[in-house]
CSV table of C-alpha atoms in Angstrom, one decimal:
chain,number,residue,atom,x,y,z
A,1,MET,CA,2.1,-63.5,-31.3
A,2,SER,CA,4.5,-64.7,-34.0
A,3,SER,CA,7.8,-66.2,-33.0
A,4,ALA,CA,9.6,-63.2,-34.7
A,5,SER,CA,8.0,-60.9,-32.2
A,6,GLN,CA,8.9,-63.0,-29.2
A,7,PRO,CA,11.7,-61.6,-27.1
A,8,ALA,CA,15.0,-63.4,-27.3
A,9,HIS,CA,15.3,-63.7,-23.5
A,10,THR,CA,12.9,-63.8,-20.6
A,11,ASN,CA,14.0,-64.0,-17.0
A,12,ARG,CA,12.3,-64.2,-13.6
A,13,LEU,CA,11.5,-60.5,-13.5
A,14,SER,CA,8.7,-61.1,-16.0
A,15,GLN,CA,6.7,-62.4,-13.0
A,16,GLU,CA,7.1,-59.2,-11.0
A,17,SER,CA,4.8,-56.1,-10.8
A,18,SER,CA,7.4,-53.4,-10.4
A,19,PRO,CA,7.7,-51.3,-13.6
A,20,TYR,CA,11.5,-51.1,-13.0
A,21,LEU,CA,11.9,-54.8,-12.7
A,22,LEU,CA,9.7,-55.4,-15.7
A,23,GLN,CA,12.0,-53.1,-17.7
A,24,HIS,CA,14.7,-55.8,-17.2
A,25,ALA,CA,12.5,-58.8,-17.7
A,26,HIS,CA,14.0,-59.5,-21.2
A,27,ASN,CA,17.6,-58.9,-20.5
A,28,PRO,CA,19.9,-61.8,-21.1
A,29,VAL,CA,21.1,-61.5,-17.5
A,30,ASP,CA,19.6,-64.2,-15.3
A,31,TRP,CA,18.1,-61.7,-12.9
A,32,TYR,CA,16.4,-62.7,-9.7
A,33,PRO,CA,14.2,-60.4,-7.6
A,34,TRP,CA,15.3,-59.7,-4.1
A,35,GLY,CA,14.3,-62.7,-2.0
A,36,GLU,CA,15.1,-66.0,-0.3
A,37,GLU,CA,15.4,-67.9,-3.6
A,38,ALA,CA,18.4,-65.9,-4.8
A,39,LEU,CA,20.0,-65.6,-1.4
A,40,GLN,CA,19.8,-69.3,-0.8
A,41,LEU,CA,21.2,-70.1,-4.3
A,42,ALA,CA,24.2,-68.0,-3.6
A,43,LYS,CA,24.9,-70.0,-0.4
A,44,VAL,CA,24.4,-73.3,-2.0
A,45,GLU,CA,26.6,-72.6,-5.0
A,46,GLN,CA,29.0,-70.4,-3.0
A,47,LYS,CA,28.9,-67.7,-5.6
A,48,PRO,CA,29.1,-64.0,-4.9
A,49,ILE,CA,26.0,-61.9,-5.4
A,50,LEU,CA,25.6,-58.8,-7.6
A,51,VAL,CA,22.8,-56.5,-6.4
A,52,SER,CA,21.8,-53.8,-8.9
A,53,ILE,CA,19.4,-51.2,-7.6
A,54,GLY,CA,17.6,-48.5,-9.5
A,55,TYR,CA,14.2,-47.0,-10.3
A,56,ALA,CA,12.0,-46.8,-13.3
A,57,ALA,CA,12.5,-43.1,-14.1
A,58,CYS,CA,16.3,-43.2,-13.7
A,59,HIS,CA,18.2,-42.0,-16.8
A,60,TRP,CA,21.6,-43.6,-16.0
A,61,CYS,CA,19.8,-46.9,-15.0
A,62,HIS,CA,18.5,-47.0,-18.6
A,63,VAL,CA,21.9,-46.2,-20.0
A,64,MET,CA,23.6,-49.0,-18.1
A,65,GLU,CA,20.8,-51.4,-19.1
A,66,ARG,CA,21.3,-50.6,-22.8
A,67,GLU,CA,25.0,-50.7,-22.7
A,68,SER,CA,25.6,-53.7,-20.4
A,69,PHE,CA,22.6,-55.6,-19.2
A,70,GLU,CA,21.3,-56.0,-22.8
A,71,ASN,CA,24.7,-57.1,-24.0
A,72,PRO,CA,24.7,-60.9,-24.4
A,73,HIS,CA,28.5,-61.1,-23.9
A,74,ILE,CA,28.5,-59.1,-20.7
A,75,ALA,CA,25.4,-60.9,-19.5
A,76,GLN,CA,27.2,-64.2,-20.0
A,77,VAL,CA,30.0,-63.0,-17.7
A,78,MET,CA,27.5,-61.9,-15.1
A,79,ASN,CA,25.6,-65.2,-15.2
A,80,LYS,CA,28.8,-67.2,-15.0
A,81,TYR,CA,30.3,-65.6,-11.9
A,82,PHE,CA,27.4,-64.1,-9.9
A,83,VAL,CA,23.9,-64.6,-8.6
A,84,CYS,CA,22.4,-61.4,-10.1
A,85,ILE,CA,19.6,-59.6,-8.2
A,86,LYS,CA,17.6,-56.6,-9.4
A,87,VAL,CA,16.0,-54.3,-6.8
A,88,ASP,CA,13.5,-51.4,-7.3
A,89,ARG,CA,14.6,-48.9,-4.7
A,90,GLU,CA,11.1,-47.5,-4.4
A,91,GLU,CA,9.6,-50.9,-3.5
A,92,ARG,CA,12.5,-51.9,-1.2
A,93,PRO,CA,14.0,-48.7,0.3
A,94,ASP,CA,15.2,-50.9,3.2
A,95,VAL,CA,17.5,-52.9,0.9
A,96,ASP,CA,18.6,-49.7,-0.9
A,97,GLN,CA,19.5,-48.0,2.3
A,98,VAL,CA,21.6,-50.9,3.6
A,99,TYR,CA,23.7,-51.0,0.4
A,100,MET,CA,23.8,-47.3,0.0
A,101,ASP,CA,25.3,-47.0,3.5
A,102,ALA,CA,27.7,-49.8,2.5
A,103,ILE,CA,29.3,-48.1,-0.5
A,104,GLN,CA,29.4,-44.8,1.3
A,105,ALA,CA,31.3,-46.6,4.1
A,106,MET,CA,33.7,-47.7,1.3
A,107,GLY,CA,34.3,-44.0,0.4
A,108,VAL,CA,32.2,-44.1,-2.8
A,109,GLN,CA,29.7,-41.4,-3.6
A,110,GLY,CA,26.2,-42.9,-3.8
A,111,GLY,CA,23.7,-42.7,-6.6
A,112,TRP,CA,21.7,-44.9,-9.0
A,113,PRO,CA,22.1,-47.3,-10.6
A,114,LEU,CA,23.7,-48.7,-7.4
A,115,ASN,CA,25.7,-51.9,-8.1
A,116,VAL,CA,27.0,-53.7,-5.0
A,117,PHE,CA,29.0,-57.0,-4.8
A,118,LEU,CA,28.3,-59.3,-1.9
A,119,ASN,CA,29.7,-62.5,-0.6
A,120,PRO,CA,27.3,-65.5,-0.4
A,121,GLU,CA,26.3,-64.4,3.1
A,122,ALA,CA,25.0,-61.1,1.5
A,123,LYS,CA,27.7,-59.0,3.1
A,124,PRO,CA,29.0,-56.3,0.8
A,125,PHE,CA,32.7,-56.0,-0.2
A,126,TYR,CA,32.7,-53.6,-3.2
A,127,GLY,CA,30.3,-51.3,-5.1
A,128,GLY,CA,29.7,-48.3,-7.3
A,129,THR,CA,27.2,-46.6,-9.4
A,130,TYR,CA,27.2,-46.4,-13.2
A,131,PHE,CA,30.0,-48.2,-15.0
A,132,PRO,CA,30.8,-47.9,-18.8
A,133,PRO,CA,30.5,-51.3,-20.5
A,134,LYS,CA,34.2,-51.9,-20.9
A,135,ASN,CA,35.0,-51.0,-17.3
A,136,TRP,CA,32.0,-53.1,-16.1
A,137,GLU,CA,33.1,-56.2,-17.9
A,138,GLN,CA,36.6,-55.9,-16.6
A,139,LEU,CA,35.3,-55.4,-13.0
A,140,LEU,CA,33.0,-58.4,-13.3
A,141,THR,CA,35.8,-60.6,-14.6
A,142,SER,CA,38.3,-59.4,-12.0
A,143,ILE,CA,35.9,-59.9,-9.0
A,144,GLY,CA,34.4,-63.1,-10.4
A,145,GLN,CA,37.8,-64.8,-11.0
A,146,GLY,CA,39.2,-63.4,-7.8
A,147,TYR,CA,36.4,-64.7,-5.7
A,148,ALA,CA,36.5,-68.1,-7.4
A,149,GLY,CA,40.3,-68.2,-6.9
A,150,GLN,CA,42.9,-67.0,-4.5
A,151,TYR,CA,41.2,-63.8,-3.3
A,152,ARG,CA,38.1,-65.2,-1.8
A,153,GLN,CA,39.4,-65.1,1.8
A,154,GLU,CA,40.5,-61.5,1.4
A,155,LEU,CA,37.2,-60.4,-0.1
A,156,ASP,CA,35.3,-62.2,2.7
A,157,ALA,CA,37.4,-60.5,5.3
A,158,SER,CA,36.6,-57.1,3.6
A,159,ALA,CA,32.9,-58.0,3.7
A,160,GLN,CA,33.0,-58.8,7.4
A,161,GLN,CA,34.8,-55.5,8.1
A,162,PHE,CA,32.2,-53.4,6.2
A,163,THR,CA,29.4,-55.3,7.9
A,164,GLN,CA,30.8,-54.5,11.3
A,165,VAL,CA,31.0,-50.8,10.3
A,166,LEU,CA,27.4,-50.8,9.1
A,167,GLN,CA,26.2,-52.5,12.3
A,168,THR,CA,28.0,-49.9,14.4
A,169,SER,CA,26.5,-47.1,12.3
A,170,GLU,CA,23.0,-48.5,12.8
A,171,LEU,CA,23.5,-48.6,16.6
A,172,GLU,CA,24.7,-45.0,16.6
A,173,LYS,CA,21.9,-43.9,14.3
A,174,TYR,CA,19.1,-45.3,16.6
A,175,ARG,CA,20.8,-44.8,19.9
A,176,ILE,CA,18.5,-43.0,22.5
A,177,PRO,CA,19.9,-39.5,23.1
A,178,ALA,CA,21.8,-39.0,26.4
A,179,THR,CA,19.6,-36.0,27.2
A,180,THR,CA,16.0,-35.2,26.6
A,181,GLU,CA,16.7,-31.4,26.5
A,182,GLY,CA,15.8,-29.6,23.3
A,183,VAL,CA,18.1,-27.6,21.1
A,184,SER,CA,19.6,-24.6,22.9
A,185,ASP,CA,19.6,-21.1,21.4
A,186,GLU,CA,23.3,-21.4,20.7
A,187,GLN,CA,22.9,-24.8,19.0
A,188,PHE,CA,20.1,-23.4,16.9
A,189,LYS,CA,22.1,-20.3,15.9
A,190,LEU,CA,25.0,-22.6,14.9
A,191,LEU,CA,22.7,-24.8,12.8
A,192,VAL,CA,21.4,-21.8,10.9
A,193,TYR,CA,24.9,-20.3,10.5
A,194,ASN,CA,26.2,-23.6,9.0
A,195,VAL,CA,23.3,-23.5,6.4
A,196,VAL,CA,23.8,-19.8,5.6
A,197,ALA,CA,27.5,-20.4,5.0
A,198,LYS,CA,26.6,-22.7,2.1
A,199,PHE,CA,24.3,-20.3,0.3
A,200,ASP,CA,24.8,-19.6,-3.4
A,201,ARG,CA,24.1,-15.9,-3.1
A,202,GLU,CA,24.0,-15.3,-6.9
A,203,LEU,CA,22.0,-18.2,-8.2
A,204,GLY,CA,20.1,-19.5,-5.1
A,205,GLY,CA,20.2,-22.8,-3.5
A,206,LEU,CA,23.4,-24.2,-1.9
A,207,ASP,CA,26.8,-23.4,-3.4
A,208,ARG,CA,27.5,-26.5,-5.4
A,209,ALA,CA,26.5,-28.5,-8.5
A,210,PRO,CA,24.5,-30.6,-9.1
A,211,LYS,CA,21.7,-28.7,-7.3
A,212,PHE,CA,18.8,-30.4,-5.7
A,213,PRO,CA,15.7,-28.4,-4.7
A,214,MET,CA,16.1,-29.5,-1.0
A,215,PRO,CA,12.6,-28.3,0.1
A,216,ALA,CA,13.1,-29.4,3.7
A,217,ILE,CA,16.0,-26.9,4.1
A,218,TRP,CA,14.0,-24.0,2.7
A,219,GLN,CA,11.0,-24.9,4.8
A,220,PHE,CA,13.3,-24.9,7.9
A,221,LEU,CA,14.5,-21.4,6.9
A,222,LEU,CA,11.0,-20.2,6.3
A,223,ARG,CA,10.3,-21.0,9.9
A,224,THR,CA,13.6,-19.5,11.0
A,225,HIS,CA,12.6,-16.3,9.3
A,226,ALA,CA,9.2,-16.4,11.0
A,227,LEU,CA,11.0,-16.6,14.4
A,228,SER,CA,13.8,-14.2,13.7
A,229,GLY,CA,12.6,-11.8,11.0
A,230,SER,CA,16.0,-12.2,9.3
A,231,ALA,CA,16.1,-10.1,6.1
A,232,PRO,CA,19.2,-12.0,4.6
A,233,ILE,CA,17.4,-15.4,5.1
A,234,LEU,CA,14.3,-14.1,3.4
A,235,ARG,CA,16.4,-12.7,0.5
A,236,GLN,CA,18.0,-16.1,0.0
A,237,LEU,CA,14.7,-17.9,0.2
A,238,GLU,CA,13.2,-15.5,-2.4
A,239,LEU,CA,16.3,-15.8,-4.7
A,240,THR,CA,16.2,-19.6,-4.5
A,241,LEU,CA,12.5,-20.0,-5.1
A,242,ARG,CA,12.6,-17.6,-8.0
A,243,GLU,CA,15.7,-19.2,-9.7
A,244,MET,CA,14.2,-22.7,-9.4
A,245,ALA,CA,10.9,-21.6,-10.8
A,246,TRP,CA,12.6,-19.7,-13.7
A,247,GLY,CA,15.1,-22.5,-14.5
A,248,GLY,CA,15.0,-25.6,-16.7
A,249,LEU,CA,14.5,-27.5,-13.5
A,250,TYR,CA,10.9,-26.4,-13.7
A,251,ASP,CA,8.7,-27.4,-16.6
A,252,GLN,CA,7.8,-24.0,-18.1
A,253,VAL,CA,5.2,-25.6,-20.3
A,254,GLY,CA,3.4,-28.1,-18.2
A,255,GLY,CA,4.4,-27.4,-14.6
A,256,GLY,CA,6.2,-29.6,-12.1
A,257,PHE,CA,9.9,-29.9,-11.2
A,258,ALA,CA,12.5,-32.4,-12.3
A,259,ARG,CA,14.5,-34.2,-9.7
A,260,TYR,CA,17.6,-32.0,-9.8
A,261,SER,CA,19.8,-29.8,-12.0
A,262,VAL,CA,23.2,-31.0,-13.2
A,263,ASP,CA,24.6,-27.4,-13.1
A,264,ALA,CA,24.7,-24.5,-10.7
A,265,GLU,CA,22.3,-22.4,-12.8
A,266,TRP,CA,19.3,-24.6,-12.5
A,267,LEU,CA,19.2,-24.8,-16.3
A,268,VAL,CA,19.9,-28.5,-17.3
A,269,PRO,CA,17.9,-31.0,-15.3
A,270,HIS,CA,17.9,-34.7,-15.1
A,271,PHE,CA,14.5,-34.8,-16.6
A,272,GLU,CA,12.7,-37.4,-14.4
A,273,LYS,CA,9.8,-36.0,-12.4
A,274,MET,CA,9.2,-37.6,-9.0
A,275,LEU,CA,6.0,-37.4,-7.0
A,276,TYR,CA,7.8,-36.9,-3.7
A,277,ASP,CA,9.7,-33.9,-5.0
A,278,ASN,CA,6.6,-32.2,-6.4
A,279,GLY,CA,4.5,-32.8,-3.3
A,280,GLN,CA,7.1,-31.2,-1.0
A,281,LEU,CA,7.7,-28.3,-3.4
A,282,ILE,CA,4.0,-27.5,-3.6
A,283,SER,CA,4.1,-27.2,0.2
A,284,LEU,CA,7.2,-25.0,0.1
A,285,TYR,CA,5.8,-22.6,-2.5
A,286,ALA,CA,2.4,-22.4,-0.8
A,287,GLN,CA,4.0,-21.7,2.6
A,288,ALA,CA,6.3,-19.1,1.0
A,289,TYR,CA,3.3,-17.4,-0.6
A,290,GLN,CA,1.7,-17.1,2.9
A,291,ALA,CA,4.9,-15.6,4.3
A,292,ALA,CA,5.6,-13.2,1.4
A,293,PRO,CA,2.9,-13.2,-1.3
A,294,ASN,CA,4.3,-13.5,-4.8
A,295,ASP,CA,2.3,-14.2,-8.0
A,296,LEU,CA,5.2,-16.5,-9.2
A,297,TYR,CA,4.7,-18.8,-6.2
A,298,ARG,CA,1.0,-18.9,-6.8
A,299,GLN,CA,1.5,-19.9,-10.5
A,300,VAL,CA,4.0,-22.6,-9.6
A,301,VAL,CA,1.6,-24.1,-7.1
A,302,TYR,CA,-1.3,-24.1,-9.5
A,303,ASP,CA,0.7,-25.4,-12.5
A,304,THR,CA,2.4,-28.1,-10.5
A,305,ILE,CA,-0.9,-29.4,-9.1
A,306,GLY,CA,-2.2,-29.3,-12.7
A,307,PHE,CA,0.7,-31.5,-13.8
A,308,VAL,CA,0.1,-34.0,-11.0
A,309,GLN,CA,-3.6,-34.1,-11.8
A,310,ARG,CA,-2.9,-34.5,-15.5
A,311,GLU,CA,0.0,-37.0,-15.5
A,312,LEU,CA,0.3,-38.7,-12.1
A,313,THR,CA,-3.2,-39.3,-10.9
A,314,GLY,CA,-4.9,-42.7,-11.1
A,315,PRO,CA,-8.6,-43.2,-11.7
A,316,GLU,CA,-9.2,-44.1,-8.0
A,317,GLY,CA,-7.4,-41.1,-6.6
A,318,GLY,CA,-4.0,-42.6,-5.9
A,319,PHE,CA,-0.9,-40.7,-7.2
A,320,TYR,CA,1.7,-42.5,-9.4
A,321,SER,CA,5.4,-42.4,-8.6
A,322,ALA,CA,7.3,-40.8,-11.5
A,323,LEU,CA,7.7,-39.9,-15.1
A,324,ASP,CA,10.9,-41.2,-16.8
A,325,ALA,CA,13.7,-38.9,-17.8
A,326,ASP,CA,13.9,-40.6,-21.3
A,327,SER,CA,11.6,-40.9,-24.2
A,328,GLU,CA,12.4,-42.5,-27.6
A,329,GLY,CA,15.7,-43.5,-26.1
A,330,GLU,CA,16.9,-40.0,-25.4
A,331,GLU,CA,17.1,-38.0,-22.2
A,332,GLY,CA,14.8,-35.0,-22.1
A,333,LYS,CA,13.5,-35.4,-25.6
A,334,PHE,CA,9.9,-34.9,-24.5
A,335,TYR,CA,10.7,-31.5,-23.0
A,336,VAL,CA,13.2,-29.7,-25.3
A,337,TRP,CA,12.6,-27.8,-28.5
A,338,THR,CA,14.4,-26.7,-31.6
A,339,ARG,CA,13.7,-23.2,-32.9
A,340,GLU,CA,11.8,-24.8,-35.9
A,341,GLU,CA,9.5,-26.8,-33.5
A,342,LEU,CA,8.8,-23.6,-31.6
A,343,GLN,CA,7.9,-21.8,-34.9
A,344,GLN,CA,5.6,-24.6,-35.9
A,345,ALA,CA,3.8,-24.4,-32.6
A,346,LEU,CA,3.7,-20.7,-32.1
A,347,GLY,CA,3.7,-19.2,-35.6
A,348,ASP,CA,4.3,-15.4,-35.7
A,349,GLU,CA,4.6,-15.3,-31.9
A,350,GLU,CA,7.7,-17.5,-31.8
A,351,ALA,CA,10.3,-14.8,-31.8
A,352,LEU,CA,8.7,-13.1,-28.8
A,353,ALA,CA,8.2,-16.4,-27.0
A,354,SER,CA,11.8,-17.4,-27.7
A,355,ASP,CA,13.1,-14.2,-26.2
A,356,TYR,CA,10.9,-14.8,-23.1
A,357,TYR,CA,12.2,-18.4,-22.8
A,358,ASN,CA,15.8,-17.7,-23.8
A,359,CYS,CA,15.7,-20.0,-26.9
A,360,THR,CA,18.1,-19.5,-29.9
A,361,ALA,CA,18.6,-21.0,-33.3
A,362,LEU,CA,21.8,-22.7,-32.1
A,363,GLY,CA,20.1,-23.9,-28.9
A,364,ASN,CA,20.9,-23.2,-25.3
A,365,TRP,CA,21.7,-26.9,-24.5
A,366,GLU,CA,23.1,-29.4,-26.9
A,367,HIS,CA,22.6,-30.5,-30.5
A,368,GLY,CA,20.6,-27.3,-31.4
A,369,LEU,CA,18.0,-28.0,-28.6
A,370,ASN,CA,16.6,-25.5,-26.2
A,371,ILE,CA,15.5,-25.9,-22.6
A,372,LEU,CA,12.8,-23.3,-21.9
A,373,HIS,CA,13.8,-21.0,-19.0
A,374,ARG,CA,13.4,-17.5,-17.8
A,375,ALA,CA,15.8,-14.7,-16.8
A,376,GLU,CA,13.6,-11.8,-15.8
A,377,THR,CA,10.2,-10.9,-14.3
A,378,ASP,CA,7.1,-10.4,-16.5
A,379,ASP,CA,7.2,-6.7,-15.7
A,380,GLU,CA,10.8,-6.4,-16.9
A,381,PHE,CA,9.9,-8.3,-20.1
A,382,ALA,CA,6.9,-6.1,-20.6
A,383,ARG,CA,9.0,-2.9,-20.3
A,384,ARG,CA,11.6,-4.2,-22.7
A,385,HIS,CA,9.0,-4.9,-25.3
A,386,LEU,CA,6.7,-1.9,-24.7
A,387,LEU,CA,3.9,-4.2,-23.5
A,388,THR,CA,1.7,-4.1,-20.5
A,389,PRO,CA,2.1,-6.8,-17.8
A,390,ASP,CA,-1.5,-8.0,-18.5
A,391,VAL,CA,-0.7,-8.5,-22.1
A,392,VAL,CA,2.4,-10.5,-21.3
A,393,ALA,CA,0.5,-12.7,-18.9
A,394,GLU,CA,-2.1,-13.4,-21.6
A,395,LEU,CA,0.6,-14.2,-24.1
A,396,VAL,CA,2.4,-16.6,-21.8
A,397,GLN,CA,-0.8,-18.5,-21.1
A,398,GLY,CA,-1.4,-18.8,-24.8
A,399,TRP,CA,2.2,-20.0,-25.4
A,400,GLN,CA,1.9,-22.6,-22.7
A,401,ARG,CA,-1.4,-23.9,-24.1
A,402,LYS,CA,0.0,-24.2,-27.6
A,403,LEU,CA,3.3,-25.8,-26.6
A,404,LEU,CA,1.5,-28.2,-24.3
A,405,ALA,CA,-0.8,-29.2,-27.1
A,406,ALA,CA,2.2,-29.7,-29.5
A,407,ARG,CA,4.1,-31.7,-26.9
A,408,GLU,CA,1.2,-34.0,-26.3
A,409,GLN,CA,1.7,-35.3,-29.8
A,410,ARG,CA,5.1,-36.6,-28.9
A,411,PRO,CA,5.8,-40.1,-27.5
A,412,HIS,CA,5.5,-39.6,-23.7
A,413,PRO,CA,8.1,-40.6,-21.1
A,414,GLY,CA,7.5,-43.9,-19.3
A,415,LEU,CA,5.2,-43.8,-16.3
A,416,ASP,CA,6.1,-45.5,-13.1
A,417,ASP,CA,2.6,-46.3,-11.9
A,418,LYS,CA,3.5,-47.7,-8.5
A,419,VAL,CA,1.4,-46.0,-5.8
A,420,LEU,CA,3.5,-45.5,-2.7
A,421,THR,CA,1.9,-44.6,0.6
A,422,ALA,CA,4.7,-42.3,1.9
A,423,TRP,CA,4.9,-40.4,-1.4
A,424,ASN,CA,1.1,-40.1,-1.6
A,425,ALA,CA,1.2,-38.6,1.9
A,426,LEU,CA,3.7,-36.0,0.8
A,427,MET,CA,1.5,-35.0,-2.1
A,428,LEU,CA,-1.6,-35.0,0.2
A,429,GLN,CA,0.3,-32.6,2.5
A,430,GLY,CA,1.2,-30.4,-0.4
A,431,LEU,CA,-2.5,-30.2,-1.4
A,432,THR,CA,-3.6,-29.3,2.1
A,433,ASP,CA,-0.9,-26.6,2.3
A,434,ALA,CA,-2.0,-25.3,-1.1
A,435,TYR,CA,-5.6,-25.2,0.2
A,436,ARG,CA,-4.6,-23.3,3.3
A,437,ALA,CA,-2.7,-20.7,1.1
A,438,PHE,CA,-5.3,-20.2,-1.6
A,439,ALA,CA,-8.6,-21.6,-0.4
A,440,ASP,CA,-9.2,-23.3,-3.7
A,441,PRO,CA,-12.0,-25.9,-3.3
A,442,ASP,CA,-10.5,-28.0,-6.2
A,443,PHE,CA,-7.3,-28.5,-4.1
A,444,LEU,CA,-9.4,-29.7,-1.1
A,445,ALA,CA,-11.5,-32.0,-3.3
A,446,LEU,CA,-8.3,-33.6,-4.8
A,447,ALA,CA,-6.9,-34.0,-1.3
A,448,GLU,CA,-10.0,-35.5,0.1
A,449,ARG,CA,-10.2,-38.0,-2.8
A,450,ASN,CA,-6.6,-39.1,-2.2
A,451,ALA,CA,-7.2,-39.4,1.6
A,452,VAL,CA,-10.1,-41.7,1.0
A,453,PHE,CA,-8.0,-43.7,-1.4
A,454,LEU,CA,-5.2,-44.1,1.2
A,455,ARG,CA,-7.7,-45.0,3.9
A,456,ASP,CA,-9.4,-47.6,1.8
A,457,ASN,CA,-6.4,-49.2,0.1
A,458,LEU,CA,-3.2,-48.5,1.8
A,459,THR,CA,-3.8,-48.7,5.6
A,460,CYS,CA,-2.1,-51.3,7.6
A,461,LYS,CA,-5.2,-53.1,8.8
A,462,ARG,CA,-6.1,-54.0,5.2
A,463,HIS,CA,-2.7,-55.5,4.3
A,464,PHE,CA,-1.5,-57.3,7.4
A,465,MET,CA,-1.7,-60.9,6.1
A,466,GLY,CA,-5.4,-60.8,5.6
A,467,VAL,CA,-6.4,-59.4,9.0
A,468,ALA,CA,-10.0,-58.3,8.8
A,469,ARG,CA,-10.8,-54.6,8.5
């Protein structure tokens, strides 16, 4: 390799295996991975610690890297005042949880990137999520100079206070319940009532934005409906499942769900696709189909499993963790369309397809771009265009094939190819739920292949410090 192609900076993260840490391996920040070396250095040099936590598919993590961590001047400030540690939250969920609890105890809403300031004893005293570069530099300078000067004692006292709060919280979290009795009928009714009170009865989900799919809530309500036969709960379930599947949250071309929608309408997602979301949502839609058969649920299950097979499945049967929100430096660029791009891909059928997916010449998002989404059933669309439902179904399948082929020519989002046991287990559960609902032997074969992979590669007896199998 020529010297011109050599990166200007290389730090300790270049020796790591995490895709997220490797993304930061050529920052001018003197990053350390989480570990004894960095923690001891902070004690020896009596410098505060900056822990920055994120994950490979995180859009705002990429933004902060571009704006701040790749900025030589800001990196110089970070290196001067702090021992800087980068953490992949998916490799170290334990570290992430501790410091997420810490900033929430400070009254700050959590999220990623998560940036937490610690004293040399690794006790947190301040933190936040994304900071614009000017604010970030000012914060770094203020804390760095303050800790090196007259405010050290005050910041250490704050760190000690938050640590005591966290320790108390942990005791409460894991305390053995005072009673072994189950939930009473009244407690159960109150629990259901509190969830029902938060329903968005027009757009589905819970009444707020951003909106996350929250599959555990809807699975709970599926079981509640099975016990109670409640018609209002079933209506809200059906509304939510339909609106999520019609929205931009769901990839109308290739299947699979993004992590969440930034709006209440399920239209504009943060475009990263996570294995753990899609595994749980496959379970949810398969179980919903069993409770109230609906062709939309079936199609979501089949297309989402198709997405996982196509884009998140390794050669040995393990499932990868995520696809990035960004490609070519822009969020969502892989998934959105101009009207001209749709015309190139679909030809004479573009106008009909654009009506089906609510795309316009001005765009339904920003900068003339369209997020494909639906607003009516196939039967309603067919009646409006004097078509039969069978013809519409055939047209939609053709549009999906053509758009997927056109999209495959684009630079793909980054792949986080970590294979995480817990997330694979969620996907394995999704496949078995899909097999129960549809008896498709392909689902069973994919589940069995993954189960063998987990047994042979990710069981404890294989990885406990060389203990024999």
